[in-house]
PDB file of C-alpha atoms in Angstrom:
ATOM      1  CA  MET A 246      38.330 115.220  57.900  1.00 32.00           C
ATOM      2  CA  VAL A 247      38.155 111.369  57.403  1.00 36.00           C
ATOM      3  CA  THR A 248      35.840 109.250  59.342  1.00 45.00           C
ATOM      4  CA  GLY A 249      35.262 105.549  59.478  1.00 45.00           C
ATOM      5  CA  THR A 250      32.547 103.760  57.521  1.00 46.00           C
ATOM      6  CA  VAL A 251      30.237 102.997  60.574  1.00 54.00           C
ATOM      7  CA  GLY A 252      30.547  99.217  59.966  1.00 69.00           C
ATOM      8  CA  LEU A 253      28.641  99.380  56.563  1.00 90.00           C
ATOM      9  CA  ARG A 254      31.503  98.396  54.388  1.00 91.00           C
ATOM     10  CA  GLY A 255      30.727  95.134  52.496  1.00 93.00           C
ATOM     11  CA  ARG A 256      27.115  94.942  53.702  1.00 96.00           C
ATOM     12  CA  SER A 257      23.907  95.124  51.622  1.00 98.00           C
ATOM     13  CA  LEU A 258      21.087  97.610  51.805  1.00 98.00           C
ATOM     14  CA  THR A 259      17.828  95.747  50.988  1.00 98.00           C
ATOM     15  CA  CYS A 260      15.605  97.956  53.320  1.00 98.00           C
ATOM     16  CA  ILE A 261      15.914 100.781  55.741  1.00 98.00           C
ATOM     17  CA  ARG A 262      15.717  98.101  58.526  1.00 97.00           C
ATOM     18  CA  ASP A 263      19.279  97.136  57.494  1.00 98.00           C
ATOM     19  CA  LEU A 264      20.535 100.471  58.966  1.00 98.00           C
ATOM     20  CA  SER A 265      20.696 101.051  62.719  1.00 97.00           C
ATOM     21  CA  ILE A 266      19.622 104.454  63.969  1.00 98.00           C
ATOM     22  CA  PRO A 267      23.179 105.871  64.163  1.00 97.00           C
ATOM     23  CA  GLU A 268      24.095 104.409  60.724  1.00 97.00           C
ATOM     24  CA  LEU A 269      21.151 106.152  59.111  1.00 98.00           C
ATOM     25  CA  ALA A 270      22.251 109.418  60.634  1.00 98.00           C
ATOM     26  CA  GLN A 271      25.835 109.055  59.485  1.00 97.00           C
ATOM     27  CA  VAL A 272      24.740 108.071  55.922  1.00 98.00           C
ATOM     28  CA  LEU A 273      22.573 111.292  55.780  1.00 98.00           C
ATOM     29  CA  ALA A 274      25.521 113.335  57.136  1.00 98.00           C
ATOM     30  CA  THR A 275      27.827 111.921  54.458  1.00 97.00           C
ATOM     31  CA  ALA A 276      25.143 112.683  51.732  1.00 98.00           C
ATOM     32  CA  ALA A 277      24.961 116.317  52.925  1.00 98.00           C
ATOM     33  CA  SER A 278      28.691 116.669  52.971  1.00 97.00           C
ATOM     34  CA  LEU A 279      29.180 115.193  49.484  1.00 97.00           C
ATOM     35  CA  LYS A 280      26.346 117.543  48.182  1.00 98.00           C
ATOM     36  CA  ARG A 281      28.034 120.630  49.702  1.00 98.00           C
ATOM     37  CA  ARG A 282      31.396 119.595  48.100  1.00 97.00           C
ATOM     38  CA  TRP A 283      29.612 118.842  44.820  1.00 96.00           C
ATOM     39  CA  ARG A 284      28.020 122.311  44.753  1.00 96.00           C
ATOM     40  CA  ALA A 285      31.448 123.895  45.476  1.00 97.00           C
ATOM     41  CA  GLY A 286      32.999 122.093  42.614  1.00 95.00           C
ATOM     42  CA  ASP A 287      34.905 119.608  44.882  1.00 95.00           C
ATOM     43  CA  ARG A 288      34.083 115.965  43.756  1.00 91.00           C
ATOM     44  CA  PRO A 289      36.259 113.488  45.702  1.00 95.00           C
ATOM     45  CA  ARG A 290      37.022 110.337  43.935  1.00 96.00           C
ATOM     46  CA  LEU A 291      36.452 108.014  46.704  1.00 97.00           C
ATOM     47  CA  LEU A 292      35.802 104.850  44.566  1.00 98.00           C
ATOM     48  CA  PRO A 293      38.542 104.754  41.928  1.00 97.00           C
ATOM     49  CA  GLY A 294      38.438 101.542  39.798  1.00 97.00           C
ATOM     50  CA  ARG A 295      35.186 100.373  41.432  1.00 98.00           C
ATOM     51  CA  VAL A 296      32.395  99.114  39.139  1.00 98.00           C
ATOM     52  CA  LEU A 297      28.659  98.973  39.975  1.00 98.00           C
ATOM     53  CA  ALA A 298      26.145  96.657  38.106  1.00 98.00           C
ATOM     54  CA  LEU A 299      22.594  97.808  37.752  1.00 98.00           C
ATOM     55  CA  LEU A 300      19.991  95.183  37.019  1.00 97.00           C
ATOM     56  CA  LEU A 301      16.818  97.027  35.978  1.00 96.00           C
ATOM     57  CA  GLU A 302      13.691  94.742  35.742  1.00 94.00           C
ATOM     58  CA  LYS A 303      11.518  97.951  35.962  1.00 91.00           C
ATOM     59  CA  PRO A 304      11.747 101.104  33.877  1.00 88.00           C
ATOM     60  CA  SER A 305      13.927 103.669  35.261  1.00 91.00           C
ATOM     61  CA  LEU A 306      15.066 107.375  35.016  1.00 95.00           C
ATOM     62  CA  ARG A 307      16.157 108.581  38.420  1.00 97.00           C
ATOM     63  CA  THR A 308      17.530 105.116  39.569  1.00 97.00           C
ATOM     64  CA  ARG A 309      19.686 104.399  36.630  1.00 97.00           C
ATOM     65  CA  VAL A 310      20.913 107.861  35.923  1.00 98.00           C
ATOM     66  CA  SER A 311      21.639 108.826  39.611  1.00 98.00           C
ATOM     67  CA  PHE A 312      23.562 105.557  40.314  1.00 98.00           C
ATOM     68  CA  GLU A 313      25.538 105.781  36.971  1.00 98.00           C
ATOM     69  CA  VAL A 314      26.444 109.451  37.660  1.00 98.00           C
ATOM     70  CA  ALA A 315      27.170 108.818  41.348  1.00 98.00           C
ATOM     71  CA  MET A 316      29.727 106.112  40.408  1.00 98.00           C
ATOM     72  CA  ARG A 317      31.436 108.187  37.679  1.00 98.00           C
ATOM     73  CA  GLN A 318      31.627 111.293  39.950  1.00 97.00           C
ATOM     74  CA  LEU A 319      33.156 109.109  42.699  1.00 97.00           C
ATOM     75  CA  GLY A 320      35.864 107.839  40.280  1.00 98.00           C
ATOM     76  CA  GLY A 321      34.296 104.475  39.415  1.00 98.00           C
ATOM     77  CA  ASP A 322      32.040 103.154  36.607  1.00 98.00           C
ATOM     78  CA  ALA A 323      28.686 101.454  36.222  1.00 98.00           C
ATOM     79  CA  VAL A 324      27.078  98.968  33.722  1.00 98.00           C
ATOM     80  CA  SER A 325      23.442  98.753  33.283  1.00 96.00           C
ATOM     81  CA  LEU A 326      21.599  95.620  32.413  1.00 95.00           C
ATOM     82  CA  LEU A 327      18.091  95.430  31.080  1.00 89.00           C
ATOM     83  CA  PRO A 328      15.442  92.556  31.632  1.00 87.00           C
ATOM     84  CA  GLN A 329      15.983  90.992  28.331  1.00 85.00           C
ATOM     85  CA  GLU A 330      19.693  90.938  28.854  1.00 86.00           C
ATOM     86  CA  ILE A 331      19.399  88.869  31.999  1.00 85.00           C
ATOM     87  CA  GLY A 332      16.146  87.126  32.181  1.00 84.00           C
ATOM     88  CA  LEU A 333      16.342  86.998  36.011  1.00 88.00           C
ATOM     89  CA  GLY A 334      14.641  83.803  37.243  1.00 82.00           C
ATOM     90  CA  GLU A 335      14.028  82.557  33.837  1.00 86.00           C
ATOM     91  CA  ARG A 336      17.030  82.554  31.601  1.00 89.00           C
ATOM     92  CA  GLU A 337      19.348  82.923  34.565  1.00 92.00           C
ATOM     93  CA  SER A 338      18.633  82.090  38.168  1.00 93.00           C
ATOM     94  CA  VAL A 339      19.149  84.664  40.927  1.00 94.00           C
ATOM     95  CA  VAL A 340      21.738  82.406  42.541  1.00 95.00           C
ATOM     96  CA  ASP A 341      23.879  82.311  39.208  1.00 95.00           C
ATOM     97  CA  VAL A 342      23.479  86.003  38.526  1.00 96.00           C
ATOM     98  CA  ALA A 343      24.559  86.917  41.979  1.00 97.00           C
ATOM     99  CA  ARG A 344      27.560  84.602  42.036  1.00 97.00           C
ATOM    100  CA  VAL A 345      28.741  85.595  38.521  1.00 97.00           C
ATOM    101  CA  LEU A 346      28.470  89.259  39.065  1.00 97.00           C
ATOM    102  CA  SER A 347      30.186  88.981  42.282  1.00 98.00           C
ATOM    103  CA  ARG A 348      33.252  87.948  40.253  1.00 98.00           C
ATOM    104  CA  TYR A 349      33.027  90.962  37.978  1.00 98.00           C
ATOM    105  CA  VAL A 350      31.759  93.991  40.019  1.00 98.00           C
ATOM    106  CA  ASP A 351      32.094  95.625  43.367  1.00 98.00           C
ATOM    107  CA  ALA A 352      28.371  96.022  44.162  1.00 98.00           C
ATOM    108  CA  ILE A 353      25.025  95.338  42.549  1.00 98.00           C
ATOM    109  CA  VAL A 354      21.828  97.529  42.399  1.00 98.00           C
ATOM    110  CA  LEU A 355      18.667  95.533  41.759  1.00 98.00           C
ATOM    111  CA  ARG A 356      15.400  97.330  40.672  1.00 97.00           C
ATOM    112  CA  THR A 357      12.763  94.582  40.554  1.00 96.00           C
ATOM    113  CA  PHE A 358       9.212  93.488  41.262  1.00 94.00           C
ATOM    114  CA  ALA A 359       9.522  90.819  44.008  1.00 95.00           C
ATOM    115  CA  HIS A 360      11.335  91.871  47.180  1.00 97.00           C
ATOM    116  CA  GLN A 361      12.388  88.217  47.604  1.00 97.00           C
ATOM    117  CA  SER A 362      14.566  88.645  44.614  1.00 96.00           C
ATOM    118  CA  VAL A 363      16.493  91.352  46.444  1.00 98.00           C
ATOM    119  CA  THR A 364      16.986  89.348  49.652  1.00 98.00           C
ATOM    120  CA  ASP A 365      17.935  86.240  47.635  1.00 97.00           C
ATOM    121  CA  MET A 366      20.482  88.203  45.588  1.00 97.00           C
ATOM    122  CA  ALA A 367      21.971  89.665  48.842  1.00 98.00           C
ATOM    123  CA  ALA A 368      22.166  86.181  50.398  1.00 98.00           C
ATOM    124  CA  GLN A 369      24.000  84.684  47.358  1.00 98.00           C
ATOM    125  CA  ALA A 370      26.223  87.560  46.272  1.00 98.00           C
ATOM    126  CA  SER A 371      29.653  88.073  47.849  1.00 98.00           C
ATOM    127  CA  VAL A 372      29.434  91.891  47.196  1.00 98.00           C
ATOM    128  CA  PRO A 373      27.053  94.450  48.483  1.00 98.00           C
ATOM    129  CA  VAL A 374      23.494  94.376  46.958  1.00 98.00           C
ATOM    130  CA  ILE A 375      21.473  97.643  46.992  1.00 98.00           C
ATOM    131  CA  ASN A 376      17.633  97.624  46.648  1.00 98.00           C
ATOM    132  CA  GLY A 377      16.887 100.095  43.853  1.00 98.00           C
ATOM    133  CA  LEU A 378      13.179  99.402  44.273  1.00 97.00           C
ATOM    134  CA  SER A 379      11.099  96.381  45.033  1.00 97.00           C
ATOM    135  CA  ASP A 380       7.396  95.769  45.780  1.00 95.00           C
ATOM    136  CA  ARG A 381       7.927  96.099  49.444  1.00 96.00           C
ATOM    137  CA  SER A 382      10.521  98.928  49.863  1.00 97.00           C
ATOM    138  CA  HIS A 383      12.409 101.721  48.216  1.00 98.00           C
ATOM    139  CA  PRO A 384      15.260 102.607  50.706  1.00 98.00           C
ATOM    140  CA  CYS A 385      17.148 104.812  48.410  1.00 98.00           C
ATOM    141  CA  GLN A 386      14.180 106.914  47.834  1.00 98.00           C
ATOM    142  CA  ALA A 387      13.643 107.230  51.607  1.00 98.00           C
ATOM    143  CA  LEU A 388      17.255 108.521  52.159  1.00 98.00           C
ATOM    144  CA  ALA A 389      16.773 111.145  49.478  1.00 98.00           C
ATOM    145  CA  ASP A 390      13.459 112.090  51.133  1.00 99.00           C
ATOM    146  CA  LEU A 391      15.103 112.517  54.537  1.00 99.00           C
ATOM    147  CA  LEU A 392      17.937 114.616  53.086  1.00 99.00           C
ATOM    148  CA  THR A 393      15.408 116.834  51.319  1.00 99.00           C
ATOM    149  CA  ILE A 394      13.214 117.270  54.496  1.00 99.00           C
ATOM    150  CA  ALA A 395      16.450 118.214  56.558  1.00 98.00           C
ATOM    151  CA  GLU A 396      17.569 120.769  54.003  1.00 98.00           C
ATOM    152  CA  HIS A 397      14.211 122.539  53.824  1.00 98.00           C
ATOM    153  CA  ARG A 398      13.122 122.219  57.498  1.00 98.00           C
ATOM    154  CA  GLY A 399      16.562 122.411  59.241  1.00 98.00           C
ATOM    155  CA  ARG A 400      16.090 119.161  61.147  1.00 98.00           C
ATOM    156  CA  LEU A 401      14.320 115.862  61.027  1.00 98.00           C
ATOM    157  CA  ARG A 402      13.314 115.203  64.645  1.00 98.00           C
ATOM    158  CA  GLY A 403       9.824 116.405  65.327  1.00 98.00           C
ATOM    159  CA  VAL A 404       9.085 117.508  61.773  1.00 98.00           C
ATOM    160  CA  ARG A 405       5.383 116.584  60.928  1.00 98.00           C
ATOM    161  CA  VAL A 406       4.944 114.705  57.606  1.00 99.00           C
ATOM    162  CA  ALA A 407       1.615 113.610  56.036  1.00 99.00           C
ATOM    163  CA  PHE A 408       1.802 110.895  53.472  1.00 98.00           C
ATOM    164  CA  VAL A 409      -1.456 110.864  51.466  1.00 98.00           C
ATOM    165  CA  GLY A 410      -2.178 107.799  49.179  1.00 98.00           C
ATOM    166  CA  ASP A 411      -1.304 104.046  49.239  1.00 98.00           C
ATOM    167  CA  GLY A 412       0.062 103.245  52.792  1.00 98.00           C
ATOM    168  CA  GLY A 413       0.970  99.865  51.670  1.00 97.00           C
ATOM    169  CA  ASN A 414       3.366 100.683  48.751  1.00 97.00           C
ATOM    170  CA  ASN A 415       7.129 100.623  48.664  1.00 97.00           C
ATOM    171  CA  VAL A 416       7.527 104.369  49.051  1.00 98.00           C
ATOM    172  CA  ALA A 417       5.261 104.564  52.039  1.00 98.00           C
ATOM    173  CA  HIS A 418       6.970 101.572  53.762  1.00 98.00           C
ATOM    174  CA  ALA A 419      10.439 102.985  53.321  1.00 98.00           C
ATOM    175  CA  LEU A 420       9.371 106.357  54.660  1.00 98.00           C
ATOM    176  CA  LEU A 421       7.690 104.827  57.587  1.00 98.00           C
ATOM    177  CA  LEU A 422      10.855 103.028  58.646  1.00 98.00           C
ATOM    178  CA  ALA A 423      13.050 106.051  57.922  1.00 98.00           C
ATOM    179  CA  ALA A 424      10.701 108.300  59.888  1.00 98.00           C
ATOM    180  CA  ALA A 425      10.807 106.010  62.938  1.00 98.00           C
ATOM    181  CA  LYS A 426      14.701 105.895  62.878  1.00 98.00           C
ATOM    182  CA  SER A 427      15.024 109.678  62.414  1.00 98.00           C
ATOM    183  CA  GLY A 428      12.387 110.978  64.910  1.00 98.00           C
ATOM    184  CA  LEU A 429       9.918 112.311  62.209  1.00 98.00           C
ATOM    185  CA  HIS A 430       6.261 112.520  63.143  1.00 98.00           C
ATOM    186  CA  LEU A 431       4.549 110.696  60.278  1.00 98.00           C
ATOM    187  CA  ARG A 432       0.804 110.356  59.577  1.00 98.00           C
ATOM    188  CA  ILE A 433      -0.175 108.053  56.694  1.00 98.00           C
ATOM    189  CA  ALA A 434      -3.676 108.776  55.225  1.00 98.00           C
ATOM    190  CA  CYS A 435      -4.863 105.879  53.107  1.00 98.00           C
ATOM    191  CA  PRO A 436      -8.218 104.148  52.379  1.00 98.00           C
ATOM    192  CA  PRO A 437      -9.171 101.123  54.455  1.00 98.00           C
ATOM    193  CA  GLY A 438      -7.341  98.015  53.148  1.00 97.00           C
ATOM    194  CA  TYR A 439      -4.318 100.053  51.926  1.00 97.00           C
ATOM    195  CA  GLU A 440      -2.485 100.400  55.228  1.00 98.00           C
ATOM    196  CA  PRO A 441       1.256  99.527  55.697  1.00 98.00           C
ATOM    197  CA  LEU A 442       2.064  95.905  56.206  1.00 98.00           C
ATOM    198  CA  PRO A 443       1.787  94.781  59.819  1.00 98.00           C
ATOM    199  CA  ASP A 444       5.497  93.858  60.008  1.00 97.00           C
ATOM    200  CA  MET A 445       6.680  97.180  58.666  1.00 98.00           C
ATOM    201  CA  LEU A 446       4.469  99.010  61.303  1.00 98.00           C
ATOM    202  CA  ALA A 447       5.755  96.762  64.088  1.00 98.00           C
ATOM    203  CA  SER A 448       9.399  97.401  63.028  1.00 98.00           C
ATOM    204  CA  ALA A 449       8.816 101.191  62.727  1.00 98.00           C
ATOM    205  CA  ARG A 450       7.096 101.439  66.174  1.00 98.00           C
ATOM    206  CA  ALA A 451       9.831  99.618  67.865  1.00 98.00           C
ATOM    207  CA  ASP A 452      12.424 102.242  66.497  1.00 98.00           C
ATOM    208  CA  ALA A 453       9.962 105.097  67.252  1.00 98.00           C
ATOM    209  CA  ALA A 454       9.977 104.071  70.913  1.00 98.00           C
ATOM    210  CA  ARG A 455      13.600 104.888  70.918  1.00 98.00           C
ATOM    211  CA  THR A 456      13.653 108.129  68.810  1.00 98.00           C
ATOM    212  CA  GLY A 457      10.364 109.704  69.959  1.00 98.00           C
ATOM    213  CA  ALA A 458       8.835 109.528  66.463  1.00 98.00           C
ATOM    214  CA  GLU A 459       5.084 109.623  66.348  1.00 98.00           C
ATOM    215  CA  LEU A 460       3.542 107.342  63.786  1.00 98.00           C
ATOM    216  CA  ASP A 461      -0.183 107.127  62.867  1.00 98.00           C
ATOM    217  CA  VAL A 462      -2.255 105.661  60.172  1.00 98.00           C
ATOM    218  CA  VAL A 463      -5.602 107.507  59.568  1.00 98.00           C
ATOM    219  CA  TYR A 464      -8.275 107.408  56.817  1.00 98.00           C
ATOM    220  CA  ASP A 465      -9.019 110.991  56.526  1.00 98.00           C
ATOM    221  CA  PRO A 466      -6.466 113.029  54.401  1.00 98.00           C
ATOM    222  CA  ALA A 467      -7.607 116.315  55.644  1.00 98.00           C
ATOM    223  CA  ALA A 468      -6.960 115.166  59.251  1.00 97.00           C
ATOM    224  CA  ALA A 469      -3.623 113.906  58.250  1.00 98.00           C
ATOM    225  CA  VAL A 470      -2.478 117.090  56.555  1.00 98.00           C
ATOM    226  CA  GLU A 471      -3.734 119.465  59.301  1.00 98.00           C
ATOM    227  CA  GLY A 472      -0.648 121.335  60.652  1.00 98.00           C
ATOM    228  CA  ALA A 473       1.791 119.227  58.549  1.00 98.00           C
ATOM    229  CA  ASP A 474       5.285 120.613  57.714  1.00 99.00           C
ATOM    230  CA  VAL A 475       5.460 118.298  54.672  1.00 99.00           C
ATOM    231  CA  VAL A 476       2.751 116.854  52.428  1.00 99.00           C
ATOM    232  CA  TYR A 477       3.886 113.801  50.510  1.00 99.00           C
ATOM    233  CA  THR A 478       2.138 111.790  47.937  1.00 98.00           C
ATOM    234  CA  ASP A 479       2.862 109.068  45.369  1.00 98.00           C
ATOM    235  CA  VAL A 480       1.122 107.401  42.481  1.00 97.00           C
ATOM    236  CA  TRP A 481      -1.995 105.322  43.255  1.00 96.00           C
ATOM    237  CA  THR A 482      -1.017 102.577  40.930  1.00 91.00           C
ATOM    238  CA  SER A 483       2.469 101.285  41.029  1.00 85.00           C
ATOM    239  CA  MET A 484       4.265  99.207  38.385  1.00 74.00           C
ATOM    240  CA  GLY A 485       2.981  95.670  38.396  1.00 78.00           C
ATOM    241  CA  GLN A 486      -0.548  96.857  39.579  1.00 81.00           C
ATOM    242  CA  GLU A 487      -1.882  98.166  36.079  1.00 83.00           C
ATOM    243  CA  ALA A 488      -4.860  95.600  36.165  1.00 88.00           C
ATOM    244  CA  GLU A 489      -6.067  97.533  39.421  1.00 89.00           C
ATOM    245  CA  GLN A 490      -5.746 100.954  37.831  1.00 92.00           C
ATOM    246  CA  HIS A 491      -9.520 101.637  37.355  1.00 93.00           C
ATOM    247  CA  LEU A 492     -10.326 100.229  40.753  1.00 95.00           C
ATOM    248  CA  ARG A 493      -7.627 102.293  42.371  1.00 96.00           C
ATOM    249  CA  ARG A 494      -8.640 105.489  40.798  1.00 96.00           C
ATOM    250  CA  ALA A 495     -12.178 105.150  42.305  1.00 97.00           C
ATOM    251  CA  VAL A 496     -10.836 104.085  45.729  1.00 97.00           C
ATOM    252  CA  PHE A 497      -8.269 106.958  46.049  1.00 98.00           C
ATOM    253  CA  ALA A 498     -10.362 109.709  44.433  1.00 97.00           C
ATOM    254  CA  THR A 499     -10.702 111.641  47.686  1.00 98.00           C
ATOM    255  CA  TYR A 500      -6.911 111.263  48.398  1.00 98.00           C
ATOM    256  CA  ARG A 501      -5.731 113.783  45.626  1.00 98.00           C
ATOM    257  CA  VAL A 502      -3.271 116.328  46.860  1.00 98.00           C
ATOM    258  CA  ASP A 503      -4.683 119.669  45.569  1.00 98.00           C
ATOM    259  CA  ALA A 504      -4.492 123.249  46.692  1.00 98.00           C
ATOM    260  CA  PRO A 505      -7.418 123.029  49.194  1.00 98.00           C
ATOM    261  CA  LEU A 506      -5.873 119.998  50.857  1.00 98.00           C
ATOM    262  CA  VAL A 507      -2.403 121.607  50.956  1.00 98.00           C
ATOM    263  CA  ALA A 508      -3.935 124.798  52.526  1.00 98.00           C
ATOM    264  CA  ARG A 509      -4.658 122.730  55.676  1.00 98.00           C
ATOM    265  CA  ALA A 510      -1.025 122.200  56.202  1.00 98.00           C
ATOM    266  CA  MET A 511       1.369 124.827  57.745  1.00 98.00           C
ATOM    267  CA  PRO A 512       1.813 128.102  55.706  1.00 98.00           C
ATOM    268  CA  ASP A 513       5.410 127.112  54.951  1.00 98.00           C
ATOM    269  CA  ALA A 514       4.793 123.428  54.322  1.00 98.00           C
ATOM    270  CA  ILE A 515       6.618 121.830  51.477  1.00 98.00           C
ATOM    271  CA  VAL A 516       5.098 119.274  48.967  1.00 99.00           C
ATOM    272  CA  MET A 517       6.925 116.234  48.013  1.00 99.00           C
ATOM    273  CA  HIS A 518       6.519 113.470  45.362  1.00 98.00           C
ATOM    274  CA  ASP A 519       8.992 110.840  44.445  1.00 98.00           C
ATOM    275  CA  LEU A 520       8.166 110.901  40.730  1.00 98.00           C
ATOM    276  CA  PRO A 521       7.038 109.803  38.260  1.00 97.00           C
ATOM    277  CA  ALA A 522       3.788 111.628  38.879  1.00 97.00           C
ATOM    278  CA  HIS A 523       0.397 111.046  37.266  1.00 96.00           C
ATOM    279  CA  ARG A 524      -0.408 114.648  36.973  1.00 97.00           C
ATOM    280  CA  GLY A 525      -4.039 115.443  37.678  1.00 97.00           C
ATOM    281  CA  GLU A 526      -4.481 112.135  39.444  1.00 97.00           C
ATOM    282  CA  GLU A 527      -2.752 111.903  42.906  1.00 98.00           C
ATOM    283  CA  ILE A 528      -1.517 115.440  42.590  1.00 98.00           C
ATOM    284  CA  THR A 529      -2.578 118.504  40.623  1.00 98.00           C
ATOM    285  CA  ASP A 530      -0.364 120.564  38.377  1.00 98.00           C
ATOM    286  CA  ASP A 531      -0.742 123.713  40.360  1.00 98.00           C
ATOM    287  CA  VAL A 532       0.661 121.886  43.508  1.00 98.00           C
ATOM    288  CA  LEU A 533       3.343 119.971  41.679  1.00 98.00           C
ATOM    289  CA  ASP A 534       4.580 123.025  39.882  1.00 98.00           C
ATOM    290  CA  GLY A 535       3.806 125.521  42.724  1.00 98.00           C
ATOM    291  CA  PRO A 536       6.022 127.373  45.060  1.00 98.00           C
ATOM    292  CA  ARG A 537       5.756 124.800  47.872  1.00 98.00           C
ATOM    293  CA  SER A 538       6.931 121.963  45.566  1.00 98.00           C
ATOM    294  CA  VAL A 539      10.460 120.597  46.283  1.00 98.00           C
ATOM    295  CA  VAL A 540      10.140 117.533  44.011  1.00 98.00           C
ATOM    296  CA  TYR A 541      13.107 118.342  41.840  1.00 98.00           C
ATOM    297  CA  ASP A 542      15.273 119.026  44.976  1.00 98.00           C
ATOM    298  CA  GLN A 543      14.049 115.556  46.108  1.00 98.00           C
ATOM    299  CA  ALA A 544      14.878 113.953  42.735  1.00 98.00           C
ATOM    300  CA  GLU A 545      18.375 115.527  42.692  1.00 98.00           C
ATOM    301  CA  ASN A 546      18.956 114.149  46.245  1.00 98.00           C
ATOM    302  CA  ARG A 547      18.773 110.650  44.964  1.00 98.00           C
ATOM    303  CA  LEU A 548      22.293 111.402  43.449  1.00 98.00           C
ATOM    304  CA  HIS A 549      23.672 112.512  46.702  1.00 98.00           C
ATOM    305  CA  ALA A 550      22.076 110.040  49.025  1.00 98.00           C
ATOM    306  CA  GLN A 551      23.154 107.154  46.752  1.00 98.00           C
ATOM    307  CA  LYS A 552      26.582 108.478  46.679  1.00 98.00           C
ATOM    308  CA  ALA A 553      26.783 108.317  50.413  1.00 98.00           C
ATOM    309  CA  VAL A 554      25.462 104.705  50.411  1.00 98.00           C
ATOM    310  CA  LEU A 555      28.118 103.700  47.747  1.00 98.00           C
ATOM    311  CA  VAL A 556      30.838 105.334  49.798  1.00 97.00           C
ATOM    312  CA  HIS A 557      29.789 103.742  53.080  1.00 97.00           C
ATOM    313  CA  LEU A 558      29.491 100.285  51.513  1.00 97.00           C
ATOM    314  CA  LEU A 559      32.617 100.317  49.299  1.00 97.00           C
ATOM    315  CA  ALA A 560      35.182 103.023  50.349  1.00 94.00           C
ATOM    316  CA  ASP A 561      38.096 102.531  52.677  1.00 83.00           C
ATOM    317  CA  SER A 562      37.226 105.781  54.274  1.00 69.00           C
ATOM    318  CA  VAL A 563      34.439 108.446  54.222  1.00 65.00           C
ATOM    319  CA  LEU A 564      35.194 112.131  53.861  1.00 56.00           C
ATOM    320  CA  GLY A 565      33.255 114.143  56.515  1.00 47.00           C
TER     321      GLY A 565
END
């Protein structure tokens, strides 16, 4: 079966807000379909001759490898560029990089510090720009998260997710927006002063009014996890916040995801972490490596979710 590209062809993905509610659902459906085919040994070459550029200002394992493999499995290719090769904003302006690369490649992934660099790149490029991570948002991670939850819970709408940690980091923001568009019930447990940004909350609540998602920000991790179907955590100190590491360890000390906390969730609850993990800090080894953990399924799903994004942005048609 061949379906249309839902109007995404040629657009950029800088944030989950760039996707409408139906578009998000269709990207996830494509990801699930591509994964099923991949598991069966069927790897449709939907992007023959297409080339993706990855600009990596931050260290990367999952982002670089999953995007490079995705392009090659889809019949295309990828070139990765490290900070010293570009000097974005110093040796080369964002404008010049965007305009030059648009003449060479079919799409650009930017993994960077300032979200403004992503939006500036998207504004100046004539090819799609994908946010591979910025300080405000991590949309590719959120797509992989939704795919993982749907696989393990059988649905998205009404699933209860507890995110424990920094409610204002890029992963929490992306999950918040994705939850609102998909009907998840999300509780974010964070210390005071580490809540999601107000504009992110406002945008999410507007979508939640249409999907029935329930969104709450609380300060008690035990209350957030009570009865949850999914327990999710992330590092307390993100890249670029190293100077705050000691302060954050003290502030977040009671937000560690350990066995007693997970025991408050549903008996069949799953545990998620986007990786890399600081073992023994935000999550204990016995939980990360335990039977409830789906973190490696989650990591694998970066490949399949990003394939779907690339197909919807670049392909003439989408295999259903």
